[in-house]
PDB file of C-alpha atoms in Angstrom:
ATOM      1  CA  MET A   1      -0.519 -14.028 -19.187  1.00 69.00           C
ATOM      2  CA  THR A   2      -2.882 -15.157 -16.266  1.00 84.00           C
ATOM      3  CA  LYS A   3      -4.372 -12.107 -13.678  1.00 93.00           C
ATOM      4  CA  LEU A   4      -3.344 -13.284 -10.800  1.00 97.00           C
ATOM      5  CA  LEU A   5      -4.447  -9.887  -8.831  1.00 98.00           C
ATOM      6  CA  SER A   6      -7.472  -6.968  -8.753  1.00 98.00           C
ATOM      7  CA  VAL A   7      -6.475  -4.161  -7.681  1.00 98.00           C
ATOM      8  CA  LEU A   8      -9.821  -2.196  -6.540  1.00 98.00           C
ATOM      9  CA  VAL A   9      -9.637   1.567  -6.901  1.00 97.00           C
ATOM     10  CA  PRO A  10     -12.446   3.340  -4.593  1.00 96.00           C
ATOM     11  CA  THR A  11     -12.239   7.050  -5.798  1.00 93.00           C
ATOM     12  CA  TYR A  12     -13.589  10.185  -4.926  1.00 92.00           C
ATOM     13  CA  ASN A  13     -13.115  13.013  -6.675  1.00 93.00           C
ATOM     14  CA  ASN A  14      -9.215  13.611  -6.587  1.00 92.00           C
ATOM     15  CA  TYR A  15      -8.354  12.712 -10.457  1.00 95.00           C
ATOM     16  CA  GLU A  16      -4.658  13.197  -9.154  1.00 94.00           C
ATOM     17  CA  LEU A  17      -4.691  10.950  -6.367  1.00 93.00           C
ATOM     18  CA  PHE A  18      -6.417   8.418  -8.445  1.00 95.00           C
ATOM     19  CA  LEU A  19      -3.595   8.757 -11.508  1.00 95.00           C
ATOM     20  CA  ARG A  20      -0.704   8.018  -9.014  1.00 94.00           C
ATOM     21  CA  VAL A  21      -2.044   4.656  -7.210  1.00 95.00           C
ATOM     22  CA  VAL A  22      -3.376   3.137 -10.890  1.00 96.00           C
ATOM     23  CA  LYS A  23      -0.027   4.116 -12.234  1.00 95.00           C
ATOM     24  CA  LYS A  24       1.662   1.898 -10.203  1.00 96.00           C
ATOM     25  CA  TYR A  25      -0.049  -1.357 -11.393  1.00 97.00           C
ATOM     26  CA  LEU A  26      -1.183  -0.208 -15.156  1.00 95.00           C
ATOM     27  CA  PHE A  27       1.632  -2.122 -16.331  1.00 93.00           C
ATOM     28  CA  ASP A  28       1.988  -5.216 -15.177  1.00 96.00           C
ATOM     29  CA  GLN A  29       0.682  -8.205 -17.346  1.00 95.00           C
ATOM     30  CA  ARG A  30      -0.124 -10.246 -13.662  1.00 96.00           C
ATOM     31  CA  THR A  31      -2.730  -7.409 -12.187  1.00 97.00           C
ATOM     32  CA  ILE A  32      -6.096  -5.927 -13.548  1.00 97.00           C
ATOM     33  CA  ILE A  33      -7.554  -2.456 -12.136  1.00 97.00           C
ATOM     34  CA  LEU A  34     -11.260  -2.000 -11.734  1.00 98.00           C
ATOM     35  CA  VAL A  35     -12.688   1.350 -10.704  1.00 97.00           C
ATOM     36  CA  SER A  36     -15.754   2.921  -8.566  1.00 96.00           C
ATOM     37  CA  ASP A  37     -16.282   6.130  -8.494  1.00 95.00           C
ATOM     38  CA  ASP A  38     -18.670   8.051  -6.257  1.00 93.00           C
ATOM     39  CA  SER A  39     -17.223  11.226  -7.537  1.00 93.00           C
ATOM     40  CA  ASP A  40     -19.610  14.379  -7.262  1.00 93.00           C
ATOM     41  CA  ASN A  41     -17.364  16.653  -8.870  1.00 94.00           C
ATOM     42  CA  TYR A  42     -18.290  16.445 -13.273  1.00 94.00           C
ATOM     43  CA  ILE A  43     -14.660  17.105 -13.831  1.00 96.00           C
ATOM     44  CA  GLU A  44     -12.771  14.914 -11.901  1.00 96.00           C
ATOM     45  CA  LYS A  45     -15.199  12.264 -12.573  1.00 95.00           C
ATOM     46  CA  LYS A  46     -14.857  12.966 -16.512  1.00 96.00           C
ATOM     47  CA  SER A  47     -11.428  12.699 -15.959  1.00 97.00           C
ATOM     48  CA  ILE A  48     -11.207   9.407 -14.081  1.00 97.00           C
ATOM     49  CA  GLN A  49     -13.541   8.233 -16.676  1.00 97.00           C
ATOM     50  CA  LEU A  50     -11.428   9.204 -19.547  1.00 97.00           C
ATOM     51  CA  PHE A  51      -8.255   8.073 -18.584  1.00 97.00           C
ATOM     52  CA  CYS A  52      -9.985   4.734 -17.705  1.00 97.00           C
ATOM     53  CA  LYS A  53     -11.372   4.586 -21.095  1.00 97.00           C
ATOM     54  CA  ASN A  54      -8.249   5.573 -23.062  1.00 97.00           C
ATOM     55  CA  ASN A  55      -6.147   2.398 -20.702  1.00 97.00           C
ATOM     56  CA  ASN A  56      -8.464  -0.126 -21.032  1.00 93.00           C
ATOM     57  CA  ILE A  57      -8.995   0.117 -16.756  1.00 96.00           C
ATOM     58  CA  SER A  58     -13.080  -1.195 -16.095  1.00 96.00           C
ATOM     59  CA  TYR A  59     -14.443   1.939 -14.389  1.00 97.00           C
ATOM     60  CA  PHE A  60     -17.852   1.529 -12.794  1.00 96.00           C
ATOM     61  CA  ASP A  61     -20.030   4.557 -11.422  1.00 93.00           C
ATOM     62  CA  GLY A  62     -20.300   3.818  -7.545  1.00 89.00           C
ATOM     63  CA  PRO A  63     -23.280   2.803  -5.640  1.00 90.00           C
ATOM     64  CA  ASN A  64     -23.195   6.743  -3.864  1.00 86.00           C
ATOM     65  CA  LYS A  65     -24.928   5.148  -0.638  1.00 90.00           C
ATOM     66  CA  SER A  66     -21.394   5.743   1.558  1.00 91.00           C
ATOM     67  CA  ALA A  67     -17.814   4.619   1.152  1.00 92.00           C
ATOM     68  CA  VAL A  68     -18.159   1.377   2.844  1.00 95.00           C
ATOM     69  CA  GLU A  69     -20.633  -0.223   0.195  1.00 95.00           C
ATOM     70  CA  ASN A  70     -18.382   2.013  -2.469  1.00 94.00           C
ATOM     71  CA  TRP A  71     -15.676  -0.742  -1.379  1.00 97.00           C
ATOM     72  CA  ASN A  72     -18.194  -3.733  -1.124  1.00 97.00           C
ATOM     73  CA  TYR A  73     -19.036  -3.640  -4.305  1.00 96.00           C
ATOM     74  CA  LEU A  74     -15.862  -3.574  -6.091  1.00 97.00           C
ATOM     75  CA  ILE A  75     -15.084  -6.631  -4.065  1.00 98.00           C
ATOM     76  CA  GLY A  76     -18.032  -8.020  -5.714  1.00 96.00           C
ATOM     77  CA  LYS A  77     -16.348  -7.211  -8.732  1.00 96.00           C
ATOM     78  CA  THR A  78     -13.140  -9.631  -8.236  1.00 96.00           C
ATOM     79  CA  THR A  79     -12.727 -12.217 -10.513  1.00 93.00           C
ATOM     80  CA  THR A  80      -8.784 -13.006 -10.134  1.00 98.00           C
ATOM     81  CA  PRO A  81      -7.328 -14.933  -7.172  1.00 98.00           C
ATOM     82  CA  PHE A  82      -6.329 -12.444  -5.034  1.00 98.00           C
ATOM     83  CA  PHE A  83      -7.849  -8.648  -4.532  1.00 98.00           C
ATOM     84  CA  VAL A  84      -6.871  -5.467  -2.466  1.00 98.00           C
ATOM     85  CA  VAL A  85      -8.390  -2.346  -1.416  1.00 98.00           C
ATOM     86  CA  ASN A  86      -6.284   0.539  -2.609  1.00 97.00           C
ATOM     87  CA  HIS A  87      -8.393   3.633  -2.252  1.00 94.00           C
ATOM     88  CA  HIS A  88      -6.490   6.510  -4.170  1.00 89.00           C
ATOM     89  CA  ASP A  89      -4.158   7.717  -0.901  1.00 91.00           C
ATOM     90  CA  GLU A  90      -2.197   5.037  -0.811  1.00 94.00           C
ATOM     91  CA  TYR A  91       0.428   3.005  -3.042  1.00 94.00           C
ATOM     92  CA  PRO A  92       3.384   0.287  -3.064  1.00 96.00           C
ATOM     93  CA  ASP A  93       6.450   1.186  -3.532  1.00 95.00           C
ATOM     94  CA  ASN A  94       6.858  -1.546  -5.874  1.00 97.00           C
ATOM     95  CA  LEU A  95       5.396  -4.788  -7.259  1.00 98.00           C
ATOM     96  CA  ASP A  96       7.259  -7.756  -5.441  1.00 97.00           C
ATOM     97  CA  PHE A  97       4.541  -8.665  -3.228  1.00 98.00           C
ATOM     98  CA  ILE A  98       2.751 -10.359  -6.092  1.00 97.00           C
ATOM     99  CA  ASP A  99       5.432 -12.613  -6.819  1.00 95.00           C
ATOM    100  CA  SER A 100       4.372 -13.872  -3.719  1.00 94.00           C
ATOM    101  CA  LEU A 101       0.633 -15.030  -4.154  1.00 97.00           C
ATOM    102  CA  ASP A 102      -0.297 -18.564  -4.546  1.00 95.00           C
ATOM    103  CA  PRO A 103      -3.282 -19.359  -4.751  1.00 94.00           C
ATOM    104  CA  LYS A 104      -3.174 -22.814  -3.414  1.00 94.00           C
ATOM    105  CA  ASN A 105      -1.061 -21.865  -0.070  1.00 95.00           C
ATOM    106  CA  THR A 106      -1.634 -17.790   0.519  1.00 97.00           C
ATOM    107  CA  ASP A 107      -4.411 -16.668   2.236  1.00 98.00           C
ATOM    108  CA  LEU A 108      -3.214 -12.788   3.364  1.00 98.00           C
ATOM    109  CA  VAL A 109      -0.082 -11.343   2.268  1.00 98.00           C
ATOM    110  CA  ILE A 110       0.386  -8.380   5.146  1.00 98.00           C
ATOM    111  CA  LEU A 111       2.738  -5.092   3.981  1.00 98.00           C
ATOM    112  CA  PRO A 112       4.617  -2.838   5.899  1.00 97.00           C
ATOM    113  CA  CYS A 113       3.534   0.430   6.015  1.00 96.00           C
ATOM    114  CA  SER A 114       4.320   4.173   5.965  1.00 95.00           C
ATOM    115  CA  SER A 115       1.980   6.872   6.721  1.00 91.00           C
ATOM    116  CA  LYS A 116       1.716  10.328   6.786  1.00 84.00           C
ATOM    117  CA  VAL A 117      -0.841  13.044   7.926  1.00 78.00           C
ATOM    118  CA  GLY A 118      -0.855  16.352   7.591  1.00 74.00           C
ATOM    119  CA  LYS A 119       2.602  18.517   7.723  1.00 75.00           C
ATOM    120  CA  TYR A 120       4.070  15.456  10.229  1.00 75.00           C
ATOM    121  CA  PRO A 121       6.765  13.200   8.713  1.00 78.00           C
ATOM    122  CA  LEU A 122       6.025   9.786   8.171  1.00 82.00           C
ATOM    123  CA  VAL A 123       5.875   6.963  10.145  1.00 89.00           C
ATOM    124  CA  LYS A 124       7.270   3.735   8.895  1.00 92.00           C
ATOM    125  CA  MET A 125       5.628   0.415  10.481  1.00 93.00           C
ATOM    126  CA  PHE A 126       7.939  -2.899  10.209  1.00 95.00           C
ATOM    127  CA  SER A 127       6.617  -6.290   9.126  1.00 96.00           C
ATOM    128  CA  TRP A 128       7.900  -7.505  12.355  1.00 95.00           C
ATOM    129  CA  GLN A 129       5.772  -4.845  14.653  1.00 95.00           C
ATOM    130  CA  GLN A 130       2.899  -6.656  12.830  1.00 96.00           C
ATOM    131  CA  LYS A 131       3.213  -9.805  12.702  1.00 96.00           C
ATOM    132  CA  TYR A 132       3.661  -9.518  16.419  1.00 94.00           C
ATOM    133  CA  PHE A 133       0.845  -6.826  17.228  1.00 95.00           C
ATOM    134  CA  SER A 134      -1.483  -8.926  14.901  1.00 96.00           C
ATOM    135  CA  LYS A 135      -0.915 -12.126  18.031  1.00 94.00           C
ATOM    136  CA  ILE A 136      -1.458  -9.980  20.759  1.00 92.00           C
ATOM    137  CA  CYS A 137      -4.724  -9.172  19.123  1.00 93.00           C
ATOM    138  CA  MET A 138      -5.718 -12.665  18.013  1.00 93.00           C
ATOM    139  CA  LEU A 139      -5.937 -13.584  21.589  1.00 93.00           C
ATOM    140  CA  TRP A 140      -8.154 -11.480  22.550  1.00 92.00           C
ATOM    141  CA  PRO A 141     -10.219  -9.740  19.753  1.00 90.00           C
ATOM    142  CA  ASN A 142     -10.605  -6.286  19.758  1.00 93.00           C
ATOM    143  CA  GLY A 143     -12.405  -4.250  17.110  1.00 93.00           C
ATOM    144  CA  THR A 144     -11.459  -1.018  18.027  1.00 94.00           C
ATOM    145  CA  LEU A 145      -7.595  -2.149  17.360  1.00 95.00           C
ATOM    146  CA  ASN A 146      -6.219  -1.869  13.820  1.00 96.00           C
ATOM    147  CA  MET A 147      -4.048  -5.219  14.186  1.00 95.00           C
ATOM    148  CA  ILE A 148      -1.486  -4.982  11.213  1.00 97.00           C
ATOM    149  CA  LEU A 149      -0.711  -1.358  11.985  1.00 95.00           C
ATOM    150  CA  ALA A 150      -1.424  -0.261   8.655  1.00 95.00           C
ATOM    151  CA  PRO A 151      -4.419   1.073   5.943  1.00 95.00           C
ATOM    152  CA  THR A 152      -6.343  -1.686   3.375  1.00 97.00           C
ATOM    153  CA  ALA A 153      -3.591  -1.919   0.458  1.00 97.00           C
ATOM    154  CA  SER A 154      -1.626  -3.524   3.306  1.00 98.00           C
ATOM    155  CA  ILE A 155      -3.606  -6.092   2.626  1.00 98.00           C
ATOM    156  CA  ILE A 156      -3.426  -8.623  -0.368  1.00 98.00           C
ATOM    157  CA  VAL A 157      -6.266 -11.226   0.089  1.00 98.00           C
ATOM    158  CA  ASN A 158      -7.248 -14.348  -1.658  1.00 98.00           C
ATOM    159  CA  SER A 159     -10.500 -14.057  -3.483  1.00 98.00           C
ATOM    160  CA  LYS A 160     -12.006 -17.201  -1.794  1.00 97.00           C
ATOM    161  CA  TYR A 161     -12.563 -14.804   1.024  1.00 97.00           C
ATOM    162  CA  LYS A 162     -14.044 -12.107  -1.632  1.00 97.00           C
ATOM    163  CA  ASN A 163     -17.436 -12.596   0.856  1.00 97.00           C
ATOM    164  CA  ILE A 164     -15.933 -11.764   4.064  1.00 98.00           C
ATOM    165  CA  LEU A 165     -16.964  -7.585   3.557  1.00 98.00           C
ATOM    166  CA  PHE A 166     -16.529  -4.110   5.529  1.00 98.00           C
ATOM    167  CA  ASP A 167     -19.467  -3.769   8.154  1.00 97.00           C
ATOM    168  CA  ILE A 168     -21.391  -0.785   6.390  1.00 96.00           C
ATOM    169  CA  LYS A 169     -22.732  -0.016  10.554  1.00 95.00           C
ATOM    170  CA  LEU A 170     -18.809   0.925  10.986  1.00 96.00           C
ATOM    171  CA  LYS A 171     -17.497   4.400   9.675  1.00 93.00           C
ATOM    172  CA  TRP A 172     -14.185   4.512  12.131  1.00 93.00           C
ATOM    173  CA  PHE A 173     -13.439   1.455  12.972  1.00 96.00           C
ATOM    174  CA  VAL A 174     -14.361  -0.230   9.972  1.00 96.00           C
ATOM    175  CA  ASP A 175     -10.979  -1.091   8.421  1.00 96.00           C
ATOM    176  CA  SER A 176      -9.820  -3.268  11.621  1.00 96.00           C
ATOM    177  CA  TYR A 177     -12.929  -5.336  11.989  1.00 97.00           C
ATOM    178  CA  TRP A 178     -12.286  -6.151   8.463  1.00 98.00           C
ATOM    179  CA  TYR A 179      -8.856  -7.154   9.433  1.00 98.00           C
ATOM    180  CA  TYR A 180     -10.246  -9.358  12.112  1.00 96.00           C
ATOM    181  CA  LYS A 181     -13.064 -11.373  10.552  1.00 97.00           C
ATOM    182  CA  LEU A 182     -10.199 -12.089   7.249  1.00 98.00           C
ATOM    183  CA  PHE A 183      -7.315 -13.483   9.905  1.00 97.00           C
ATOM    184  CA  ILE A 184     -10.183 -15.388  11.890  1.00 95.00           C
ATOM    185  CA  GLN A 185     -11.419 -17.274   8.735  1.00 96.00           C
ATOM    186  CA  SER A 186      -7.448 -18.117   7.999  1.00 97.00           C
ATOM    187  CA  ILE A 187      -6.456 -19.114  11.038  1.00 96.00           C
ATOM    188  CA  LYS A 188      -9.656 -21.573  11.697  1.00 95.00           C
ATOM    189  CA  GLU A 189      -8.697 -22.532   8.138  1.00 93.00           C
ATOM    190  CA  SER A 190      -5.156 -22.898   7.369  1.00 88.00           C
ATOM    191  CA  ASN A 191      -3.543 -20.068   8.838  1.00 88.00           C
ATOM    192  CA  ASN A 192      -1.578 -19.234   5.534  1.00 95.00           C
ATOM    193  CA  ILE A 193      -0.662 -15.637   6.239  1.00 97.00           C
ATOM    194  CA  LYS A 194       2.448 -13.832   4.933  1.00 97.00           C
ATOM    195  CA  PHE A 195       4.267 -11.156   6.084  1.00 98.00           C
ATOM    196  CA  PHE A 196       5.792  -9.428   3.687  1.00 98.00           C
ATOM    197  CA  SER A 197       8.379  -7.171   3.886  1.00 97.00           C
ATOM    198  CA  HIS A 198      10.107  -6.530   0.601  1.00 97.00           C
ATOM    199  CA  SER A 199       7.271  -4.179  -0.290  1.00 98.00           C
ATOM    200  CA  ARG A 200       5.981  -0.763   1.085  1.00 97.00           C
ATOM    201  CA  ILE A 201       2.615   0.844   1.348  1.00 97.00           C
ATOM    202  CA  TYR A 202       2.615   4.749   1.282  1.00 95.00           C
ATOM    203  CA  SER A 203      -0.005   6.772   2.947  1.00 93.00           C
ATOM    204  CA  PHE A 204      -1.306  10.028   2.379  1.00 88.00           C
ATOM    205  CA  GLN A 205      -4.205  11.075   4.351  1.00 76.00           C
ATOM    206  CA  ALA A 206      -6.612  12.905   1.585  1.00 62.00           C
ATOM    207  CA  GLU A 207      -8.398  15.808   2.892  1.00 62.00           C
ATOM    208  CA  ASN A 208     -11.740  14.197   1.806  1.00 53.00           C
ATOM    209  CA  SER A 209     -11.044  10.510   3.409  1.00 55.00           C
ATOM    210  CA  ILE A 210     -13.646   9.435   5.808  1.00 56.00           C
ATOM    211  CA  THR A 211     -11.081  10.313   8.578  1.00 60.00           C
ATOM    212  CA  ASN A 212     -11.080  13.996   8.011  1.00 58.00           C
ATOM    213  CA  SER A 213     -15.217  13.861   7.641  1.00 59.00           C
ATOM    214  CA  LEU A 214     -15.808  12.080  10.680  1.00 63.00           C
ATOM    215  CA  LYS A 215     -12.907  15.074  12.972  1.00 64.00           C
ATOM    216  CA  SER A 216     -16.286  17.317  14.694  1.00 67.00           C
ATOM    217  CA  LYS A 217     -17.713  13.902  15.693  1.00 82.00           C
ATOM    218  CA  LEU A 218     -15.330  11.458  16.144  1.00 87.00           C
ATOM    219  CA  LYS A 219     -16.106  10.985  20.108  1.00 89.00           C
ATOM    220  CA  ILE A 220     -19.646  10.305  19.395  1.00 92.00           C
ATOM    221  CA  GLN A 221     -19.054   8.099  16.364  1.00 92.00           C
ATOM    222  CA  ILE A 222     -16.415   5.909  18.307  1.00 94.00           C
ATOM    223  CA  LYS A 223     -18.661   5.220  21.800  1.00 94.00           C
ATOM    224  CA  LYS A 224     -21.337   4.215  19.006  1.00 95.00           C
ATOM    225  CA  GLU A 225     -18.797   1.931  17.342  1.00 96.00           C
ATOM    226  CA  LYS A 226     -17.658   0.768  20.544  1.00 96.00           C
ATOM    227  CA  ASP A 227     -21.425  -0.498  21.850  1.00 96.00           C
ATOM    228  CA  TYR A 228     -21.702  -1.920  18.653  1.00 96.00           C
ATOM    229  CA  PHE A 229     -18.539  -4.004  19.278  1.00 96.00           C
ATOM    230  CA  ARG A 230     -19.701  -4.913  22.988  1.00 94.00           C
ATOM    231  CA  SER A 231     -22.935  -6.480  21.079  1.00 93.00           C
ATOM    232  CA  LYS A 232     -21.062  -8.701  19.062  1.00 91.00           C
ATOM    233  CA  SER A 233     -18.756  -9.354  22.302  1.00 90.00           C
ATOM    234  CA  PHE A 234     -15.918  -8.046  20.316  1.00 92.00           C
ATOM    235  CA  LEU A 235     -14.449  -5.746  23.008  1.00 94.00           C
ATOM    236  CA  PRO A 236     -12.534  -7.163  25.736  1.00 93.00           C
ATOM    237  CA  ASP A 237     -12.894  -6.016  29.185  1.00 94.00           C
ATOM    238  CA  ASN A 238     -10.749  -2.533  30.263  1.00 93.00           C
ATOM    239  CA  ASN A 239      -7.920  -5.067  31.714  1.00 95.00           C
ATOM    240  CA  ILE A 240      -7.037  -6.936  28.580  1.00 95.00           C
ATOM    241  CA  ARG A 241      -8.424  -2.963  26.588  1.00 94.00           C
ATOM    242  CA  PHE A 242      -4.965  -1.842  28.386  1.00 94.00           C
ATOM    243  CA  PHE A 243      -2.561  -4.767  28.463  1.00 94.00           C
ATOM    244  CA  GLN A 244      -3.247  -4.263  24.251  1.00 94.00           C
ATOM    245  CA  LEU A 245      -2.392  -0.745  24.466  1.00 92.00           C
ATOM    246  CA  ILE A 246       0.765  -1.250  26.511  1.00 93.00           C
ATOM    247  CA  ILE A 247       1.921  -4.103  23.705  1.00 92.00           C
ATOM    248  CA  LEU A 248       0.833  -1.344  21.105  1.00 92.00           C
ATOM    249  CA  ILE A 249       2.884   1.559  22.932  1.00 91.00           C
ATOM    250  CA  ILE A 250       5.990  -1.014  23.541  1.00 90.00           C
ATOM    251  CA  ILE A 251       5.836  -2.367  19.633  1.00 89.00           C
ATOM    252  CA  THR A 252       5.275   0.943  17.770  1.00 86.00           C
ATOM    253  CA  PHE A 253       7.997   2.652  19.960  1.00 81.00           C
ATOM    254  CA  ARG A 254      10.422   2.546  18.052  1.00 68.00           C
ATOM    255  CA  SER A 255       8.839   4.683  15.043  1.00 65.00           C
ATOM    256  CA  LYS A 256       6.621   6.930  16.844  1.00 58.00           C
ATOM    257  CA  PHE A 257      10.218   8.221  18.645  1.00 45.00           C
ATOM    258  CA  LYS A 258      11.640   8.477  14.910  1.00 50.00           C
ATOM    259  CA  ASN A 259       8.836  10.274  13.950  1.00 48.00           C
ATOM    260  CA  LYS A 260       8.897  12.749  17.609  1.00 41.00           C
ATOM    261  CA  LEU A 261      12.732  13.048  16.848  1.00 34.00           C
ATOM    262  CA  SER A 262      12.630  13.648  13.481  1.00 37.00           C
ATOM    263  CA  ARG A 263       9.391  16.658  13.711  1.00 36.00           C
ATOM    264  CA  PHE A 264      12.106  17.815  16.487  1.00 32.00           C
ATOM    265  CA  ILE A 265      15.273  18.484  14.429  1.00 32.00           C
ATOM    266  CA  SER A 266      13.205  20.104  11.524  1.00 29.00           C
ATOM    267  CA  PHE A 267      11.607  23.114  14.195  1.00 27.00           C
TER     268      PHE A 267
END
C-alpha cells in the first residue's frame, strides 16, 4: 500500500508517552513513523531506540540543539504526501482523518482537540470553534494567537509545504506562528483547508514540555517574542488585539464554562 502520511515524533526522555502515540499509528499501512530522539537519559533513549528497531520504525538521533530544531529536522525527512508533527504528549483517538487526505485537493486538515493541564479536567475544542476563530485571526495576523486552538498534532500538512519550518527564534509562540505561515500560503494558493470533526487529538501536557520549562521566565520570553513579531509587522495594534481576544472568549466560552463547571462539581 502506498504510504500517505509521515508521523513525525520528536521525543525527549519519555518512553511511556512515546509508546502511547506510536502505537496509535503503528499498524496502519498508510503511515510511516519517523522518530527523532533528543533524549539524554540513557535508559529512556535505549528503550525508544530498541522499540523502533523491533518495529521497523525509522529512528534518528536528534540534533540535540533545541526542541524546535528537532521538529524542523524531522520535517526535512518527510517523503510522503502529508506529514504531522506529533509530540509524544499528544495522540489521536482514531485515524479516520487519513481517509480525507487528498494530495491534489487538500492543503491542511485541522482536527479538534481535547487538552488537559495538570489536575484540571479536559477542555474540549470543536471544529466550528477552530474554523471561525481562524477566519477572524486571518483578517489581522497576530503571531501570539493559536488560531486553531490546538497543538501541532491537530494540523495535517501537505508536504508541498515542508519548506515552511518552525521559527527557531521562538519558543512560546512557535506553534502559533507556524500555523499562520501555513494558512497564509494555503489561502494564497488554493485555500484547501479542511476542518475534520470525526477524529480528535488528546493533549496531556508532559512534565518536561517546553511550556513547563518556560514557566519561571515566561513574562520575559513573551515580551521578547512580541518585540520580534512587531519587527516583522506580525502584531496588530492594541485595539485589534483586544477585539480578537473578545472573539476568542466568546468562541471558547462553552468549552471553558464546561471545564469550570466540572471542576466545581468535582470539588
